[in-house]
Coordinates of N, CA and C and ligand atoms in Angstrom, one line a residue:
M1 N 34.7 -10.0 23.5 CA 35.0 -9.8 24.4 C 34.3 -11.3 25.1
S2 N 35.3 -11.9 25.6 CA 35.5 -13.4 26.4 C 33.8 -13.8 27.2
A3 N 33.7 -14.9 27.0 CA 32.2 -15.3 27.5 C 32.5 -15.4 29.3
P4 N 31.9 -14.8 30.3 CA 31.8 -14.6 31.6 C 32.4 -16.0 31.7
E5 N 33.2 -16.1 33.4 CA 33.5 -17.7 33.6 C 32.5 -17.8 34.6
A6 N 32.1 -19.1 34.8 CA 31.2 -19.7 35.0 C 31.3 -19.4 36.4
G7 N 30.6 -18.8 37.7 CA 30.3 -19.1 38.7 C 31.4 -17.6 39.2
A8 N 32.3 -17.1 38.3 CA 32.7 -15.6 38.8 C 32.1 -14.8 39.4
P9 N 32.6 -13.8 40.2 CA 31.1 -13.2 40.6 C 31.6 -11.7 39.2
Q10 N 30.6 -11.1 39.1 CA 30.7 -9.8 38.3 C 31.1 -8.5 38.8
L11 N 32.3 -8.2 38.4 CA 32.9 -7.1 38.7 C 32.8 -5.8 37.6
V12 N 33.0 -4.4 38.6 CA 32.9 -3.4 38.4 C 33.9 -2.6 38.6
L13 N 34.8 -2.2 38.2 CA 35.6 -1.3 38.9 C 35.6 0.4 38.5
H14 N 35.7 1.2 39.6 CA 35.4 2.6 39.3 C 37.0 3.2 39.4
H15 N 37.2 4.0 38.1 CA 38.8 4.2 37.9 C 38.7 6.0 37.3
F16 N 39.8 6.3 37.4 CA 40.2 7.3 36.9 C 41.4 7.3 36.5
P17 N 42.1 7.5 34.9 CA 42.9 7.6 34.6 C 44.6 8.4 35.4
G18 N 45.4 7.9 35.9 CA 46.4 8.5 36.9 C 45.7 8.1 38.4
A19 N 44.7 7.7 38.8 CA 44.6 8.0 40.1 C 45.1 6.3 40.6
C20 N 44.8 6.7 42.1 CA 45.6 5.2 42.8 C 45.0 3.7 42.4
S21 N 43.3 4.0 41.5 CA 42.8 3.0 41.0 C 43.3 2.1 40.0
Q22 N 44.4 2.7 39.2 CA 45.2 1.8 38.1 C 46.0 0.6 39.1
V23 N 45.9 0.8 40.3 CA 46.7 -0.7 40.8 C 45.8 -1.4 41.2
C24 N 44.4 -1.4 40.9 CA 43.5 -2.4 41.0 C 43.2 -2.7 39.3
V25 N 43.2 -1.9 38.4 CA 43.7 -2.2 37.1 C 44.3 -3.4 36.9
F26 N 45.7 -2.9 37.0 CA 46.6 -4.2 37.1 C 46.3 -5.1 37.7
A27 N 45.7 -5.1 38.7 CA 45.5 -6.4 39.7 C 44.3 -7.3 38.6
L28 N 43.3 -6.8 38.4 CA 42.6 -7.5 37.7 C 43.2 -8.1 36.5
E29 N 43.7 -6.9 35.9 CA 44.1 -7.6 34.5 C 45.6 -8.8 34.6
H30 N 45.7 -8.6 35.4 CA 46.8 -9.4 36.3 C 46.2 -11.0 36.2
A31 N 45.4 -10.9 36.9 CA 44.7 -12.1 37.5 C 43.6 -12.9 36.4
G32 N 43.5 -11.8 35.3 CA 42.8 -12.6 34.0 C 41.1 -12.7 34.3
L33 N 40.8 -11.6 35.3 CA 39.3 -11.8 35.7 C 38.5 -10.6 34.9
D34 N 37.6 -11.1 34.2 CA 36.4 -9.9 33.6 C 36.2 -9.3 34.2
Y35 N 35.6 -8.3 33.5 CA 35.3 -7.3 34.9 C 34.7 -5.4 33.6
E36 N 34.4 -5.2 33.8 CA 33.5 -3.5 33.5 C 34.7 -2.9 34.0
L37 N 34.9 -1.8 33.4 CA 35.7 -0.6 33.6 C 34.7 0.7 33.7
R38 N 34.2 1.3 34.9 CA 33.9 2.5 34.8 C 34.2 3.6 35.3
L39 N 34.7 4.6 34.0 CA 35.3 5.7 34.4 C 34.6 7.0 35.0
V40 N 35.1 7.6 36.4 CA 34.3 9.0 37.2 C 35.4 9.9 36.9
D41 N 34.9 10.8 36.2 CA 35.6 11.9 36.1 C 35.9 12.7 37.2
L42 N 37.5 12.8 38.0 CA 37.7 13.3 38.9 C 37.9 14.5 38.4
K43 N 37.8 14.9 37.3 CA 37.9 16.7 37.1 C 37.0 17.4 37.2
T44 N 35.9 17.0 36.2 CA 34.8 17.4 36.4 C 34.1 17.1 37.9
S45 N 34.5 16.6 38.9 CA 33.7 16.0 40.0 C 32.8 15.1 39.9
E46 N 32.9 14.3 39.2 CA 31.6 13.6 38.8 C 31.3 12.6 40.4
Q47 N 32.8 12.5 40.8 CA 32.8 11.7 42.1 C 31.7 12.4 43.0
S48 N 31.4 13.9 43.0 CA 30.8 14.4 44.4 C 29.0 14.1 43.6
G49 N 29.1 13.9 42.9 CA 27.7 14.0 42.3 C 27.0 12.7 42.9
V50 N 25.4 13.0 42.9 CA 24.6 11.9 43.8 C 24.8 10.5 43.2
A51 N 25.1 10.4 41.4 CA 25.2 8.9 41.1 C 26.4 8.3 41.9
Y52 N 27.4 9.0 42.3 CA 28.5 8.0 42.4 C 29.0 8.1 43.7
S53 N 28.4 9.2 44.8 CA 28.0 9.4 46.0 C 27.6 8.0 46.7
A54 N 26.0 7.6 45.8 CA 25.7 6.5 46.7 C 26.3 4.9 46.7
I55 N 27.6 5.1 45.6 CA 28.3 3.9 45.7 C 29.4 4.3 46.4
S56 N 30.2 5.5 46.4 CA 31.8 5.7 47.4 C 31.1 7.4 48.1
P57 N 30.4 6.9 49.3 CA 30.2 8.4 50.0 C 30.9 9.0 50.0
L58 N 32.0 9.2 50.2 CA 33.6 9.7 49.9 C 33.9 10.0 48.6
G59 N 33.1 9.9 47.8 CA 33.5 10.1 46.7 C 34.9 9.9 46.0
K60 N 35.8 8.8 46.2 CA 36.6 8.3 46.2 C 36.8 7.1 45.2
V61 N 37.9 7.2 44.2 CA 38.3 5.8 43.3 C 39.3 5.3 44.1
P62 N 39.7 4.0 44.0 CA 38.6 2.8 43.2 C 37.5 2.3 44.2
A63 N 36.6 2.3 43.3 CA 35.4 1.2 44.3 C 34.9 0.2 43.3
L64 N 35.0 -1.1 43.7 CA 35.1 -2.2 43.2 C 33.2 -3.0 43.7
I65 N 32.6 -3.0 42.7 CA 31.4 -3.8 42.6 C 31.0 -5.2 42.2
I66 N 30.9 -5.8 43.4 CA 31.0 -7.1 43.2 C 29.8 -7.9 43.6
D67 N 29.1 -8.6 42.6 CA 27.7 -9.1 42.6 C 26.9 -7.7 43.3
G68 N 26.8 -6.8 42.7 CA 26.0 -5.5 43.4 C 26.5 -4.9 44.9
A69 N 27.7 -6.1 45.3 CA 28.0 -5.2 46.7 C 29.3 -3.9 46.4
V70 N 29.5 -3.0 47.4 CA 30.4 -2.3 46.8 C 32.0 -2.3 47.8
L71 N 32.7 -2.5 47.5 CA 34.0 -2.8 48.1 C 34.7 -1.3 48.0
T72 N 35.1 -0.5 49.2 CA 36.1 0.9 48.5 C 37.2 0.2 49.0
E73 N 38.2 1.4 49.0 CA 39.4 1.2 50.0 C 40.4 0.5 49.3
N74 N 41.6 0.8 48.4 CA 42.3 0.3 47.6 C 43.1 -1.0 48.5
A75 N 43.6 -1.0 49.5 CA 44.1 -2.0 49.9 C 42.9 -3.3 50.1
A76 N 42.3 -2.6 50.3 CA 41.0 -3.5 50.9 C 40.5 -4.5 49.0
I77 N 40.9 -3.7 48.1 CA 40.2 -4.1 47.1 C 41.7 -5.4 46.3
Q78 N 42.7 -4.4 46.7 CA 43.8 -5.8 46.1 C 43.7 -6.9 47.0
T79 N 43.3 -6.8 48.3 CA 43.4 -8.0 49.0 C 42.0 -9.2 48.6
Y80 N 40.9 -8.2 48.2 CA 40.0 -8.8 47.9 C 40.5 -9.6 46.4
I81 N 41.3 -9.1 45.3 CA 41.3 -9.9 44.3 C 42.3 -10.9 44.1
H82 N 43.6 -10.6 45.3 CA 43.9 -11.9 45.8 C 43.8 -12.9 46.0
E83 N 42.7 -12.6 46.9 CA 41.8 -13.7 47.5 C 41.1 -14.6 46.8
L84 N 40.3 -13.7 45.5 CA 39.5 -14.3 44.9 C 40.5 -15.2 43.6
R85 N 41.8 -14.9 43.7 CA 42.6 -15.6 42.5 C 44.0 -15.8 42.6
P86 N 44.1 -16.5 43.9 CA 45.8 -16.6 44.8 C 46.4 -17.0 43.7
Q87 N 46.0 -17.9 42.5 CA 47.3 -18.6 41.8 C 47.8 -17.6 40.7
A88 N 46.9 -16.3 40.9 CA 47.5 -15.1 40.1 C 49.0 -14.8 40.5
G89 N 49.3 -15.1 41.6 CA 50.5 -14.6 42.6 C 50.4 -13.0 42.5
L90 N 49.3 -12.3 42.9 CA 49.9 -11.0 43.2 C 50.4 -10.9 44.2
F91 N 50.4 -11.7 45.3 CA 51.0 -11.6 46.5 C 51.0 -13.0 46.4
P92 N 52.3 -13.1 47.5 CA 53.0 -14.6 47.5 C 51.9 -15.7 48.2
R93 N 51.5 -16.9 47.7 CA 51.0 -17.8 48.5 C 51.6 -18.3 49.3
D94 N 50.7 -19.0 50.5 CA 51.4 -19.9 51.7 C 51.8 -18.9 52.3
A95 N 51.2 -17.6 52.6 CA 52.1 -16.8 53.4 C 52.0 -17.0 54.9
S96 N 53.1 -16.6 55.7 CA 53.0 -17.2 57.3 C 52.4 -15.8 57.9
P97 N 51.6 -16.0 59.0 CA 51.1 -14.7 59.5 C 51.9 -13.6 59.9
L98 N 53.2 -13.8 60.0 CA 54.0 -12.6 59.7 C 54.2 -12.1 58.6
D99 N 54.3 -13.2 57.2 CA 54.0 -12.5 55.9 C 52.8 -11.8 55.8
V100 N 51.8 -12.2 56.5 CA 50.7 -11.7 55.7 C 50.9 -10.1 56.6
G101 N 50.9 -10.1 58.0 CA 51.4 -8.8 58.4 C 52.3 -7.8 57.9
R102 N 53.3 -8.4 57.0 CA 54.0 -7.4 56.5 C 53.4 -7.2 55.2
R103 N 52.7 -8.0 54.6 CA 52.2 -7.3 53.2 C 51.1 -6.4 53.7
Q104 N 50.3 -6.8 54.7 CA 49.4 -5.6 55.5 C 50.2 -3.9 55.4
A105 N 51.4 -4.3 56.2 CA 52.1 -3.0 56.6 C 52.5 -2.4 55.4
G106 N 52.9 -3.1 54.2 CA 53.3 -2.3 53.3 C 52.2 -1.5 52.2
L107 N 50.8 -2.2 52.3 CA 49.8 -1.7 51.7 C 49.3 -0.5 52.9
S108 N 49.4 -0.7 54.3 CA 49.2 0.7 54.6 C 50.1 1.8 54.6
L109 N 51.3 1.3 53.8 CA 52.8 2.5 53.8 C 52.1 3.1 52.6
C110 N 51.8 2.4 51.6 CA 51.1 2.9 50.2 C 50.2 3.7 50.5
G111 N 49.0 3.4 51.2 CA 47.5 4.2 51.2 C 47.7 5.0 52.3
G112 N 48.5 4.8 53.3 CA 48.1 5.2 54.6 C 49.2 6.3 54.3
T113 N 50.6 6.3 54.6 CA 51.4 7.2 54.3 C 51.8 7.8 53.3
L114 N 52.4 7.1 52.1 CA 52.3 7.5 50.4 C 51.3 8.5 49.9
H115 N 50.3 8.0 50.3 CA 49.6 8.6 49.3 C 49.2 10.0 50.0
P116 N 48.7 10.2 51.2 CA 48.4 11.5 51.6 C 49.6 12.6 51.2
I117 N 51.1 11.9 51.2 CA 51.8 12.9 50.9 C 52.2 13.1 49.4
V118 N 51.8 12.2 48.5 CA 51.9 12.6 47.4 C 50.6 13.9 46.8
R119 N 49.7 13.6 47.7 CA 48.5 14.4 47.9 C 48.8 16.0 47.6
G120 N 49.6 16.2 49.1 CA 50.4 17.5 49.5 C 51.2 18.0 48.3
L121 N 51.6 16.8 47.7 CA 52.9 17.3 46.4 C 52.2 17.8 45.5
A122 N 51.1 16.9 45.0 CA 50.7 17.3 43.2 C 49.3 18.2 43.8
N123 N 48.7 18.3 45.1 CA 47.4 18.9 45.2 C 47.1 19.4 46.3
P124 N 48.2 20.4 47.0 CA 48.2 21.3 48.2 C 46.9 21.5 48.9
L125 N 46.5 22.2 47.5 CA 44.7 22.6 48.0 C 44.0 22.0 48.3
R126 N 44.2 20.7 48.0 CA 43.1 19.4 48.7 C 43.4 19.6 50.5
I127 N 44.3 19.9 50.8 CA 44.5 19.9 52.5 C 44.6 21.4 53.0
T128 N 44.3 22.3 52.4 CA 44.6 23.6 53.1 C 43.8 25.0 52.6
D129 N 43.5 25.7 53.3 CA 42.7 26.8 53.0 C 43.7 28.0 52.8
G130 N 45.0 27.8 53.4 CA 46.1 28.9 53.5 C 46.8 28.8 52.5
D131 N 48.4 28.3 52.9 CA 49.1 28.8 52.0 C 49.9 27.4 51.3
P132 N 49.3 27.3 50.2 CA 49.6 25.5 49.4 C 50.8 25.5 49.7
E133 N 51.8 26.6 49.4 CA 53.6 26.3 49.7 C 53.9 25.8 50.8
G134 N 53.1 26.0 52.1 CA 53.6 25.6 53.4 C 53.4 23.8 53.0
V135 N 52.3 23.6 52.8 CA 51.9 22.2 52.8 C 52.9 21.1 51.8
R136 N 53.1 21.9 50.2 CA 54.1 21.6 49.7 C 55.6 21.1 50.4
R137 N 55.8 22.3 50.7 CA 57.0 22.1 51.3 C 57.1 21.2 52.4
K138 N 56.2 20.5 53.5 CA 56.1 19.9 54.3 C 55.9 18.6 53.8
S139 N 55.1 18.5 52.5 CA 55.2 17.2 51.9 C 56.4 16.6 51.4
Q140 N 56.9 17.8 50.8 CA 58.5 17.4 50.4 C 59.3 16.9 51.2
A141 N 59.8 17.4 52.3 CA 60.4 16.7 53.5 C 59.7 15.2 53.8
L142 N 58.6 15.2 54.0 CA 58.3 13.7 54.7 C 57.9 12.9 53.1
A143 N 58.1 13.5 51.9 CA 58.5 12.2 50.9 C 59.6 12.0 50.8
V144 N 60.9 12.9 50.9 CA 61.9 12.7 51.3 C 62.2 11.5 52.1
K145 N 62.0 11.5 53.4 CA 61.9 10.8 54.4 C 61.4 9.5 53.7
S146 N 60.1 9.3 53.3 CA 59.3 7.6 53.4 C 59.8 7.2 51.7
F147 N 60.1 8.1 50.9 CA 61.0 7.5 49.8 C 62.2 6.8 50.2
G148 N 62.7 7.5 51.1 CA 63.9 7.1 51.7 C 63.9 5.8 52.2
V149 N 62.9 5.5 53.0 CA 62.4 3.9 53.6 C 62.2 2.9 52.5
A150 N 61.6 3.5 51.6 CA 61.5 2.6 50.7 C 62.2 1.6 49.8
E151 N 62.9 3.3 49.6 CA 64.6 3.0 48.6 C 65.2 1.6 49.4
E152 N 65.1 1.9 51.0 CA 65.9 1.0 51.2 C 65.2 -0.6 51.3
R153 N 64.0 -0.3 51.6 CA 63.2 -1.6 51.6 C 63.8 -2.1 50.0
I154 N 63.8 -1.7 49.3 CA 63.7 -2.6 47.7 C 64.6 -2.8 47.4
A155 N 66.1 -1.8 48.1 CA 67.5 -2.1 47.3 C 68.0 -3.0 47.0
Q156 N 67.7 -4.5 47.8 CA 68.0 -5.5 47.9 C 68.0 -6.2 46.3
T157 N 66.5 -6.5 46.4 CA 66.0 -7.1 45.3 C 64.9 -6.1 44.4
G158 N 65.2 -5.4 44.6 CA 64.5 -4.6 43.4 C 62.8 -4.2 43.8
W159 N 62.6 -5.2 44.5 CA 60.7 -5.3 44.9 C 60.9 -5.3 46.7
W160 N 59.7 -5.0 46.8 CA 59.2 -4.6 48.3 C 59.1 -6.2 48.6
L161 N 58.5 -7.1 48.3 CA 59.4 -8.6 48.7 C 60.2 -9.4 48.1
D162 N 60.0 -10.4 48.4 CA 61.6 -11.2 47.4 C 61.7 -10.9 45.9
D163 N 60.2 -11.1 45.4 CA 59.7 -11.0 44.2 C 59.0 -9.9 43.6
W164 N 58.3 -9.6 42.4 CA 57.4 -8.3 42.2 C 56.0 -8.9 43.1
S165 N 55.3 -7.8 43.5 CA 54.1 -8.2 44.2 C 53.1 -6.6 44.3
L166 N 52.1 -6.8 44.4 CA 51.3 -5.8 44.1 C 51.9 -4.4 44.8
L167 N 52.7 -4.3 45.7 CA 53.2 -3.4 46.5 C 53.8 -2.5 46.1
D168 N 54.7 -3.2 44.9 CA 55.3 -2.9 43.8 C 54.9 -1.6 42.8
V169 N 53.5 -2.3 42.7 CA 52.5 -1.5 41.7 C 51.8 -0.3 42.4
Y170 N 51.5 -0.7 43.6 CA 51.0 0.7 44.6 C 52.5 1.6 44.5
L171 N 53.4 0.9 45.2 CA 54.4 1.9 45.3 C 55.0 2.9 43.8
N172 N 54.9 1.9 43.1 CA 55.2 2.9 41.7 C 54.3 4.0 41.2
W173 N 52.8 3.7 41.8 CA 52.0 4.5 41.3 C 52.1 5.7 42.1
A174 N 52.6 5.6 43.7 CA 53.0 7.1 44.2 C 54.4 7.7 44.1
V175 N 55.3 6.5 43.3 CA 56.6 7.5 42.7 C 55.8 8.3 41.1
S176 N 54.6 7.8 40.6 CA 54.8 8.1 39.3 C 53.9 9.8 39.5
V177 N 53.3 9.8 40.8 CA 52.7 11.0 40.9 C 53.7 12.1 41.7
A178 N 54.3 11.6 42.4 CA 55.4 12.6 43.2 C 56.5 12.7 41.5
A179 N 57.0 12.3 40.9 CA 57.7 12.3 39.7 C 57.0 13.6 38.5
S180 N 55.3 13.3 38.8 CA 55.1 14.3 38.0 C 54.9 16.0 38.1
T181 N 55.3 15.9 39.7 CA 55.2 17.2 40.5 C 57.0 17.8 40.3
G182 N 57.8 17.1 39.5 CA 59.2 17.7 39.7 C 60.0 16.9 40.9
F183 N 59.3 16.1 41.5 CA 60.0 15.4 42.6 C 61.6 14.8 42.4
D184 N 62.4 15.0 42.7 CA 63.9 14.4 42.3 C 64.0 13.2 43.0
F185 N 64.3 12.4 41.9 CA 64.2 10.5 42.6 C 65.5 10.0 41.9
K186 N 66.5 10.9 41.8 CA 67.8 11.0 41.4 C 68.5 10.3 43.0
P187 N 68.3 10.5 44.8 CA 68.6 10.0 45.5 C 67.9 8.3 45.4
F188 N 67.2 8.1 45.2 CA 66.0 6.9 44.6 C 66.4 6.3 44.0
P189 N 67.3 5.3 43.6 CA 67.4 4.9 41.8 C 66.6 3.6 41.7
T190 N 66.2 2.8 42.9 CA 65.5 1.7 42.7 C 64.5 1.6 42.6
I191 N 63.8 2.8 43.4 CA 62.3 2.9 43.1 C 62.3 4.1 41.9
A192 N 62.9 4.5 41.6 CA 62.6 5.4 40.4 C 63.0 4.2 39.3
G193 N 63.4 3.2 38.9 CA 63.4 2.0 38.4 C 62.3 1.3 38.0
L194 N 61.5 1.1 39.2 CA 59.9 0.3 39.6 C 59.6 0.1 38.1
A195 N 58.9 1.5 37.4 CA 58.0 1.4 36.1 C 58.9 0.2 35.1
A196 N 60.1 0.7 35.0 CA 60.7 -0.2 33.9 C 60.7 -1.5 34.1
R197 N 61.0 -2.1 35.4 CA 60.8 -3.4 35.7 C 59.8 -3.9 35.8
L198 N 58.1 -3.5 35.8 CA 57.3 -3.6 36.0 C 57.1 -3.9 34.7
S199 N 57.3 -3.2 33.5 CA 56.9 -3.0 32.5 C 57.3 -4.4 31.5
E200 N 58.0 -5.4 32.5 CA 58.1 -6.6 31.6 C 57.1 -7.6 31.6
L201 N 56.3 -6.8 32.9 CA 54.8 -7.8 32.9 C 53.8 -7.0 32.1
P202 N 53.2 -8.2 31.2 CA 52.2 -7.5 30.0 C 51.5 -6.9 30.8
A203 N 50.6 -7.5 32.3 CA 49.3 -6.8 32.4 C 50.0 -5.2 33.1
F204 N 51.1 -4.9 33.1 CA 51.4 -3.7 33.5 C 51.4 -2.8 32.3
R205 N 51.7 -3.6 31.3 CA 51.7 -2.4 30.1 C 50.4 -2.4 29.7
R206 N 49.4 -3.4 29.8 CA 48.1 -3.1 29.4 C 47.8 -2.1 30.3
M207 N 47.9 -2.4 31.7 CA 47.1 -0.9 32.2 C 47.4 0.2 31.9
L208 N 48.9 0.5 31.3 CA 49.6 1.9 30.8 C 48.3 2.2 29.6
E209 N 48.5 1.2 28.8 CA 47.4 1.4 27.9 C 46.0 1.8 28.1
I210 N 45.4 1.2 29.0 CA 43.8 1.7 30.0 C 44.2 3.0 30.2
E211 N 45.2 3.3 31.0 CA 45.2 4.5 31.1 C 45.0 5.7 30.3
V212 N 45.7 5.4 28.8 CA 45.9 6.3 27.7 C 44.3 6.4 27.0
E213 N 43.9 4.8 27.2 CA 42.4 4.8 26.5 C 41.6 5.3 27.3
S214 N 41.6 5.4 28.4 CA 40.9 5.5 29.6 C 40.6 7.4 29.6
A215 N 42.0 8.1 29.3 CA 41.9 9.5 29.4 C 41.4 10.1 28.3
A216 N 41.8 9.6 27.0 CA 41.0 9.8 25.6 C 39.7 9.8 26.1
E217 N 38.9 9.0 26.3 CA 37.4 8.7 26.4 C 36.9 9.7 27.3
L218 N 37.8 10.2 28.1 CA 37.2 11.4 28.9 C 37.2 12.7 28.8
A219 N 38.4 12.4 27.6 CA 38.5 13.8 26.8 C 37.5 14.0 25.6
R220 N 36.8 12.8 25.5 CA 36.1 12.7 24.4 C 34.6 13.2 25.2
R221 N 34.7 13.0 26.2 CA 33.2 12.8 27.3 C 33.0 14.9 27.2
R222 N 34.5 15.0 27.5 CA 34.6 16.5 27.8 C 34.8 17.5 27.0
T223 N 35.2 17.0 25.6 CA 35.4 17.6 24.4 C 36.5 18.6 24.9
L224 N 37.3 18.0 25.7 CA 38.6 18.6 26.0 C 40.0 18.1 25.2
P225 N 40.8 19.0 24.9 CA 42.1 18.0 24.6 C 42.7 17.3 25.4
S226 N 42.9 17.2 26.4 CA 43.7 16.3 27.5 C 42.9 16.1 28.6
A227 N 42.7 14.9 29.0 CA 42.5 14.2 30.7 C 43.5 13.9 31.4
L228 N 44.4 14.1 31.0 CA 45.8 13.8 31.8 C 46.4 14.5 32.8
A229 N 45.9 15.4 32.5 CA 46.5 16.7 33.5 C 45.8 16.9 34.9
V230 N 47.1 17.0 35.6 CA 46.5 16.9 37.4 C 45.4 16.7 37.8
P231 N 45.4 15.0 38.0 CA 43.9 14.7 38.5 C 43.9 14.8 40.5
K232 N 42.8 14.7 40.8 CA 43.0 15.0 42.3 C 42.8 13.6 42.9
I233 N 44.1 13.5 43.5 CA 44.2 12.4 44.3 C 44.4 12.0 45.4
Ligands
GSH1 N1 42.0 5.8 51.1 C1 41.2 5.4 49.8 C2 41.8 6.7 49.3 C3 41.3 7.0 47.6 C4 41.9 8.4 47.3 O1 42.0 9.4 47.4 N2 41.7 8.4 45.8 C5 41.7 9.6 45.0 C6 42.2 9.1 43.7 S1 43.7 8.9 43.6 C7 39.9 10.1 44.5 O2 39.2 9.5 44.2 N3 40.1 11.2 45.3 C8 38.6 12.3 44.7 C9 38.7 12.9 45.8 O3 38.8 13.2 46.5 O4 37.3 13.7 45.3 C10 41.8 4.2 49.1 O5 43.2 4.1 49.6 O6 41.4 3.6 48.4

């Protein structure tokens, strides 16, 4: 491990492989920041235990600890990392007020709209005590509409903004969850191709390696064959 940068905050990211916190892993890697990764096992409900509830009362990843202070909510953590290391280019620098608003709109769309929809596809029983098929059907219809909007948005350049940004990594996470449920991305070829385009970035490839390593680590902890199955999102 390299020596910590003088004056840099101490960062600890709480993460589960396959969860939306992978976007924060990418951001930290791309920004070249030193951080400690702490895995929270959503499959064994570690997030609801006393220890993690003290960090995230809602029992959600990601949570970033910054010099002892907790920051939750994916969009906020991404914004924090960008502000900490603007030169990393996670979002465009010198953005106009309208650009900042549009960036926020993209983050809100990923976190506030797409995330609940893919949760309904992947884990309908997180949403209803009743018939999960009803939730799945509704989520399917909402996914077609929302991914349609995203496809139109990125069709021209291949990216949410003029060039790649964290928004594409966030969108790609939602795409990967939907794809894992068998959602048909044939009508949405530009968003279906996001992972391949993002794989040009070393930090994206490193994030994927960390996903595999983290899943293996959790599997070891649980002495189960694999930790990659159905994360609670
Ligand atoms: N609004 C939160 C949602 C985070 C979230 O739902 N994370 C999921 C993983 S993708 C989680 O921790 N689920 C565990 C649970 O709900 O018990 C954010 O955007 O950070």
